[in-house]
Coordinates of C-alpha atoms in Angstrom, one line a residue:
M1 CA 16.6 32.1 23.4
P2 CA 17.6 28.5 24.0
D3 CA 14.9 25.9 24.1
N4 CA 15.2 24.3 27.5
R5 CA 12.2 22.0 27.1
I6 CA 12.7 18.2 27.5
R7 CA 12.7 16.7 24.0
V8 CA 10.6 13.5 24.2
L9 CA 10.6 11.0 21.3
C10 CA 7.4 8.9 21.6
V11 CA 7.5 5.6 19.6
F12 CA 4.7 3.2 18.8
G13 CA 3.8 0.8 16.1
T14 CA 0.8 -1.4 16.9
R15 CA -2.8 -0.7 17.7
P16 CA -2.4 -1.6 21.4
D17 CA 0.8 0.6 21.5
A18 CA -1.1 3.5 20.1
I19 CA -4.1 3.1 22.5
K20 CA -1.9 3.0 25.5
M21 CA 0.6 5.7 24.4
A22 CA -2.1 8.2 23.2
P23 CA -3.0 9.4 26.7
V24 CA 0.7 9.9 27.5
V25 CA 1.4 11.8 24.3
L26 CA -1.6 14.0 24.8
E27 CA -0.6 14.7 28.4
L28 CA 2.9 15.7 27.4
Q29 CA 1.5 17.9 24.7
R30 CA -0.7 19.7 27.3
R31 CA 2.6 20.8 29.0
P32 CA 4.3 22.7 26.1
E33 CA 6.3 24.8 28.5
T34 CA 8.0 21.6 29.8
F35 CA 8.0 19.1 26.8
A36 CA 8.8 19.2 23.1
V37 CA 7.1 16.1 21.8
R38 CA 7.9 14.2 18.6
V39 CA 5.9 11.2 17.6
V40 CA 7.3 8.4 15.5
V41 CA 5.3 5.4 14.4
T42 CA 6.8 2.3 12.8
G43 CA 3.7 1.1 11.1
Q44 CA 4.0 -2.4 12.5
H45 CA 0.2 -2.5 12.3
R46 CA -0.8 -0.3 9.4
E47 CA -4.6 0.1 9.1
Q48 CA -5.3 -0.6 12.8
L49 CA -2.7 2.0 13.9
A50 CA -4.3 4.7 11.7
Q51 CA -7.7 4.1 13.2
V52 CA -6.4 4.8 16.7
L53 CA -4.5 7.8 15.7
S54 CA -7.7 9.3 14.3
V55 CA -9.7 8.6 17.5
F56 CA -7.2 10.5 19.6
N57 CA -6.5 13.2 16.9
L58 CA -2.8 12.4 16.9
Q59 CA -0.6 13.2 13.9
P60 CA 2.8 11.4 13.7
D61 CA 5.8 13.5 12.9
H62 CA 7.4 10.6 11.1
D63 CA 6.0 7.2 9.9
L64 CA 8.7 4.6 9.2
A65 CA 6.1 2.6 7.2
I66 CA 7.9 -0.7 7.8
M67 CA 4.9 -3.0 7.2
Q68 CA 5.3 -5.6 4.5
H69 CA 3.1 -8.6 3.8
G70 CA 4.5 -11.8 5.4
Q71 CA 7.3 -10.0 7.2
T72 CA 9.3 -11.9 9.8
L73 CA 10.3 -10.7 13.3
A74 CA 13.8 -10.2 12.1
Q75 CA 12.6 -8.0 9.2
I76 CA 10.4 -5.9 11.5
T77 CA 13.3 -5.5 13.9
T78 CA 15.9 -4.5 11.3
R79 CA 13.7 -2.1 9.5
A80 CA 12.5 -0.4 12.6
L81 CA 16.0 -0.2 14.1
T82 CA 17.3 1.5 10.9
G83 CA 14.5 4.0 10.9
L84 CA 14.7 4.9 14.6
D85 CA 18.4 5.2 14.4
A86 CA 18.0 8.1 12.0
D87 CA 15.2 9.6 14.2
L88 CA 17.4 9.7 17.3
R89 CA 20.1 11.5 15.4
A90 CA 18.3 14.6 14.3
P91 CA 16.8 16.3 16.1
P92 CA 18.4 14.6 19.1
A93 CA 16.1 13.5 22.0
D94 CA 16.5 13.8 25.7
V95 CA 14.1 11.0 26.4
C96 CA 12.7 8.1 24.4
L97 CA 9.4 6.7 25.5
A98 CA 7.5 3.5 24.4
Q99 CA 5.1 1.1 25.9
G100 CA 4.5 -2.6 26.3
D101 CA 6.3 -5.5 24.8
T102 CA 6.1 -5.4 21.0
T103 CA 9.0 -5.6 18.7
T104 CA 8.6 -1.8 18.1
T105 CA 9.1 -1.2 21.8
F106 CA 12.1 -3.5 22.1
V107 CA 13.7 -1.8 19.1
A108 CA 12.9 1.7 20.4
A109 CA 14.8 0.9 23.6
L110 CA 17.7 -0.6 21.7
A111 CA 18.0 2.4 19.4
A112 CA 17.9 4.7 22.4
F113 CA 20.6 2.7 24.1
Y114 CA 22.8 2.9 21.1
H115 CA 22.5 6.7 21.3
K116 CA 22.8 6.9 25.1
V117 CA 19.3 8.4 25.3
P118 CA 17.4 7.6 28.5
F119 CA 14.4 5.2 27.9
G120 CA 11.1 5.3 29.7
H121 CA 9.2 2.0 29.6
V122 CA 5.4 2.4 30.0
E123 CA 3.7 -0.8 31.2
A124 CA 6.9 -2.2 32.7
G125 CA 7.3 -5.3 34.8
L126 CA 4.8 -7.8 33.2
R127 CA 6.1 -11.3 33.3
T128 CA 4.9 -14.9 32.7
R129 CA 8.3 -16.5 33.5
N130 CA 7.9 -18.6 30.3
L131 CA 10.4 -17.3 27.8
Y132 CA 8.4 -18.5 24.8
D133 CA 4.9 -17.8 26.1
P134 CA 4.0 -15.3 24.8
F135 CA 6.5 -15.2 22.0
P136 CA 8.4 -12.9 21.4
E137 CA 6.8 -10.6 24.0
E138 CA 8.2 -12.3 27.2
M139 CA 11.8 -11.9 26.0
N140 CA 11.1 -8.3 24.9
R141 CA 9.9 -7.5 28.4
R142 CA 13.0 -8.9 30.1
V143 CA 15.4 -7.1 27.8
L144 CA 13.4 -3.8 28.2
G145 CA 13.8 -4.2 31.9
A146 CA 17.6 -4.2 31.5
M147 CA 17.6 -1.1 29.3
A148 CA 15.1 1.2 30.8
T149 CA 15.9 4.3 32.8
W150 CA 12.4 4.7 34.1
H151 CA 10.1 1.8 34.7
F152 CA 6.4 2.8 34.7
A153 CA 4.8 -0.3 36.3
P154 CA 1.0 -0.6 36.0
T155 CA 0.6 -2.5 39.3
E156 CA 2.4 -3.4 42.5
P157 CA 2.9 -7.0 41.3
S158 CA 4.6 -5.6 38.2
R159 CA 6.9 -3.6 40.5
Q160 CA 7.7 -6.7 42.5
N161 CA 8.7 -8.5 39.3
L162 CA 11.2 -5.8 38.5
L163 CA 12.6 -5.8 42.1
A164 CA 13.1 -9.5 41.8
E165 CA 15.3 -8.8 38.8
A166 CA 17.4 -6.4 40.8
V167 CA 16.0 -3.2 39.2
D168 CA 16.8 -0.1 41.2
P169 CA 13.7 0.7 43.3
A170 CA 14.2 4.4 42.8
T171 CA 13.6 3.9 39.0
I172 CA 10.2 2.1 39.4
Y173 CA 6.9 4.1 39.5
V174 CA 3.5 2.4 40.0
T175 CA 1.2 4.4 37.8
G176 CA -1.8 2.2 36.9
N177 CA -2.3 1.2 33.3
T178 CA -2.6 3.9 30.6
S179 CA -5.2 1.7 28.8
I180 CA -7.7 2.7 31.5
D181 CA -7.0 6.4 30.7
A182 CA -7.8 5.7 27.1
L183 CA -10.8 3.6 27.9
K184 CA -12.4 6.2 30.1
T185 CA -12.0 8.8 27.4
V186 CA -13.8 6.7 24.7
A187 CA -16.4 4.9 26.9
S188 CA -18.1 8.2 27.6
R189 CA -18.6 9.0 23.9
S190 CA -21.9 8.3 22.2
Y191 CA -21.7 5.9 19.2
T192 CA -24.1 4.3 16.7
F193 CA -23.0 1.2 14.8
E194 CA -23.0 1.8 11.0
D195 CA -23.5 -1.9 10.1
P196 CA -27.3 -2.5 10.4
A197 CA -26.8 -6.2 11.4
L198 CA -24.4 -5.4 14.2
R199 CA -26.5 -2.4 15.3
A200 CA -29.5 -4.8 15.6
L201 CA -27.4 -7.2 17.7
V202 CA -26.2 -4.5 20.1
E203 CA -29.8 -3.1 20.4
S204 CA -31.4 -6.5 21.0
D205 CA -32.1 -8.0 24.4
K206 CA -30.0 -11.0 23.7
Q207 CA -26.9 -11.8 25.8
L208 CA -23.9 -10.9 23.8
I209 CA -20.6 -12.9 24.0
L210 CA -17.6 -11.1 22.5
V211 CA -14.6 -13.1 21.4
T212 CA -11.1 -12.2 20.2
A213 CA -8.3 -14.7 19.6
H214 CA -5.1 -14.1 17.7
R215 CA -1.9 -15.0 19.8
R216 CA 0.8 -17.0 18.1
E217 CA 0.7 -19.7 20.9
N218 CA -2.9 -20.3 20.0
W219 CA -2.4 -20.9 16.3
G220 CA -3.4 -24.3 15.0
E221 CA -5.1 -26.8 17.3
P222 CA -5.8 -24.4 20.2
M223 CA -7.6 -22.0 17.8
G224 CA -9.6 -25.0 16.5
N225 CA -10.6 -25.8 20.0
I226 CA -11.8 -22.2 20.6
A227 CA -13.9 -22.4 17.4
N228 CA -15.4 -25.7 18.3
A229 CA -16.3 -24.4 21.7
L230 CA -18.0 -21.4 20.2
R231 CA -20.1 -23.6 17.9
T232 CA -21.2 -25.7 20.9
L233 CA -22.1 -22.7 23.0
A234 CA -24.1 -21.2 20.1
E235 CA -26.1 -24.4 19.8
E236 CA -26.7 -24.7 23.5
F237 CA -27.6 -21.1 24.4
T238 CA -30.2 -19.9 22.0
D239 CA -30.7 -16.6 23.9
C240 CA -27.0 -15.6 23.3
E241 CA -25.4 -14.1 20.2
I242 CA -21.6 -14.6 19.8
V243 CA -19.6 -11.9 18.0
V244 CA -16.1 -12.9 16.9
A245 CA -13.8 -10.0 16.1
L246 CA -11.5 -11.6 13.5
H247 CA -7.8 -10.7 13.5
K248 CA -6.3 -9.7 10.2
N249 CA -3.7 -12.4 10.4
P250 CA -4.5 -15.1 7.7
V251 CA -3.3 -17.9 10.0
V252 CA -6.0 -17.1 12.4
R253 CA -8.7 -16.8 9.8
E254 CA -7.8 -20.0 8.1
T255 CA -8.7 -21.8 11.3
L256 CA -11.7 -19.8 12.5
C257 CA -13.6 -19.0 9.3
P258 CA -14.2 -22.6 8.0
L259 CA -15.5 -23.7 11.4
L260 CA -17.7 -20.7 12.2
E261 CA -18.9 -19.1 9.0
G262 CA -22.7 -19.5 8.4
R263 CA -23.4 -20.9 11.8
P264 CA -26.6 -19.7 13.7
R265 CA -25.9 -17.1 16.3
L266 CA -22.2 -16.8 15.4
H267 CA -21.2 -13.5 13.8
L268 CA -17.8 -13.0 12.3
I269 CA -16.8 -9.3 12.0
E270 CA -13.8 -7.5 10.7
P271 CA -11.6 -6.0 13.5
P272 CA -13.6 -3.0 14.7
D273 CA -12.0 0.4 15.2
Y274 CA -11.2 1.2 18.8
V275 CA -14.3 3.2 19.6
P276 CA -16.8 0.5 18.3
F277 CA -14.7 -2.2 20.0
V278 CA -15.0 -0.4 23.3
K279 CA -18.8 -0.1 22.7
L280 CA -19.0 -3.8 22.0
M281 CA -17.2 -4.5 25.3
Q282 CA -19.6 -2.2 27.1
R283 CA -22.5 -4.1 25.6
A284 CA -21.0 -7.6 26.2
Y285 CA -22.4 -10.0 28.8
L286 CA -19.2 -12.1 28.7
I287 CA -15.8 -11.8 26.9
L288 CA -13.6 -14.7 25.8
T289 CA -10.2 -13.4 24.8
D290 CA -6.4 -14.1 24.6
S291 CA -5.8 -10.3 24.4
G292 CA -3.8 -8.7 27.2
G293 CA -5.4 -5.3 26.6
V294 CA -8.9 -6.6 26.9
Q295 CA -7.9 -8.2 30.3
E296 CA -7.2 -4.8 31.5
E297 CA -10.1 -2.9 30.0
A298 CA -13.1 -5.1 30.6
P299 CA -13.1 -5.0 34.4
S300 CA -13.6 -1.3 34.3
L301 CA -16.8 -2.0 32.4
G302 CA -18.0 -4.8 34.8
V303 CA -17.7 -7.6 32.2
P304 CA -16.3 -11.0 33.3
I305 CA -13.4 -12.3 31.2
L306 CA -12.4 -15.9 30.3
V307 CA -8.7 -15.8 29.3
L308 CA -8.0 -18.2 26.4
R309 CA -4.4 -18.7 27.5
R310 CA -2.3 -21.1 29.6
T311 CA -0.3 -18.2 31.1
T312 CA -0.8 -14.5 31.6
E313 CA 1.4 -11.6 32.4
R314 CA -1.6 -9.9 34.0
P315 CA -2.3 -12.0 37.1
E316 CA -3.8 -9.1 38.9
G317 CA -7.1 -9.6 37.2
V318 CA -7.1 -13.3 38.0
T319 CA -6.2 -12.6 41.6
A320 CA -8.9 -10.0 41.9
G321 CA -11.5 -12.3 40.3
T322 CA -12.3 -10.2 37.3
A323 CA -10.7 -12.7 34.9
K324 CA -10.3 -16.5 34.9
L325 CA -7.4 -18.2 33.1
I326 CA -8.9 -21.2 31.4
G327 CA -6.5 -22.2 28.6
T328 CA -7.7 -23.6 25.2
E329 CA -8.8 -27.1 25.9
L330 CA -12.3 -27.6 24.5
E331 CA -13.9 -28.9 27.7
D332 CA -12.3 -26.3 29.8
I333 CA -13.7 -23.5 27.7
L334 CA -17.2 -25.0 27.7
R335 CA -17.2 -25.7 31.4
E336 CA -16.3 -22.1 32.4
A337 CA -18.5 -20.4 29.8
R338 CA -21.5 -22.6 30.8
L339 CA -20.9 -21.7 34.5
L340 CA -21.1 -17.9 33.8
L341 CA -24.1 -18.3 31.5
T342 CA -26.1 -20.3 34.0
D343 CA -25.0 -19.3 37.5
S344 CA -26.0 -15.8 38.3
A345 CA -24.0 -15.8 41.6
A346 CA -20.8 -16.8 39.9
Y347 CA -21.4 -14.2 37.2
S348 CA -22.1 -11.4 39.7
E349 CA -19.0 -12.2 41.7
M350 CA -16.8 -11.6 38.7
A351 CA -18.7 -8.7 37.3
Q352 CA -18.7 -6.6 40.5
T353 CA -15.0 -6.8 41.2
V354 CA -13.0 -3.5 41.2
N355 CA -10.5 -3.1 38.4
P356 CA -6.9 -3.7 39.7
Y357 CA -5.3 -1.9 36.8
G358 CA -5.9 1.7 38.0
D359 CA -8.3 4.6 37.9
G360 CA -7.4 6.3 34.6
G361 CA -4.8 8.7 35.9
A362 CA -1.6 7.0 34.7
A363 CA -0.6 9.5 32.0
P364 CA -0.3 12.6 34.4
L365 CA 1.9 10.5 36.8
I366 CA 4.2 9.5 34.0
A367 CA 4.5 13.1 32.8
D368 CA 5.2 14.3 36.3
V369 CA 8.2 11.9 36.5
L370 CA 9.6 12.9 33.1
S371 CA 9.3 16.6 34.0
H372 CA 12.3 16.0 36.2
A373 CA 14.4 14.5 33.5
R374 CA 17.7 16.2 32.7
K375 CA 19.2 16.7 29.3
T376 CA 22.0 14.3 28.6

């Protein structure tokens, strides 16, 4: 008998990609009568990707393994495009699906376009309107908007961004963000930290400040400002402990480590796996970050966020009051952090705001839309 199921090729390559695509892949796999799912990973983030796949018990059908030390954007693009070109040939796909704004996602859409395979863009419509901030993600988003068949926008403002670019309204679906689907799955799990020092921090009665910083636009002087602000906060607030989750990128470490290592109440840790990172967010009193994913996740946990960026493609959190865009100037970081650490009313106002990024039901909505896809 012919197999009339819709053949969906799901592509991802970075840790955030995997976190946000996992709920979608699992939902498609729960509908075997409708979908035949094939998962391809590029390996743009090698170790971090493997961690997330393990959390959600996902096994890729093909790993392109493109990761090389010191690779350029052009090298990532060409290696991923060559690999995905082959994957779209045999077995052929009816739908290609990827999320976000990474180079892997851009290449997945481009490869699908070359093969005339409809492309579904998860987390569509995010914009900063600054072509080089963030780089290269903003350009990736705009190009993806031109190539996608289905635009799965996380919020109404994202939908409006797409409409402003003359995207057909009938192709846009507001679903919420799949990161909340993933977060809810993991946040309910019990977990004990293996590292005794970190476990002691989490179990203490100290206020915990969680920090992540890695974006290209923050390399150099901005990263130095962030580090110096953390040093000052650690000196001023002796009832706080600051945990800095270091990024693997050596450019980030070369700035942060010399300024922060060995300082009282400052704890530099290797990038946690996804589950312990969620548990750190749950325990945190305050988060300072330049991560887009954290901007989406922390509001569901009732944790205020100070965004260490000049622009954000996630203005919904800022508008709702769950996040504040503060940039990377030393005095701005100190002023905003001091306010939340000393003013309980200001803190409560941010902590009690409803998350604007959805209720954790995005993946079923996406699967429902794709269930009506027709074979090309």
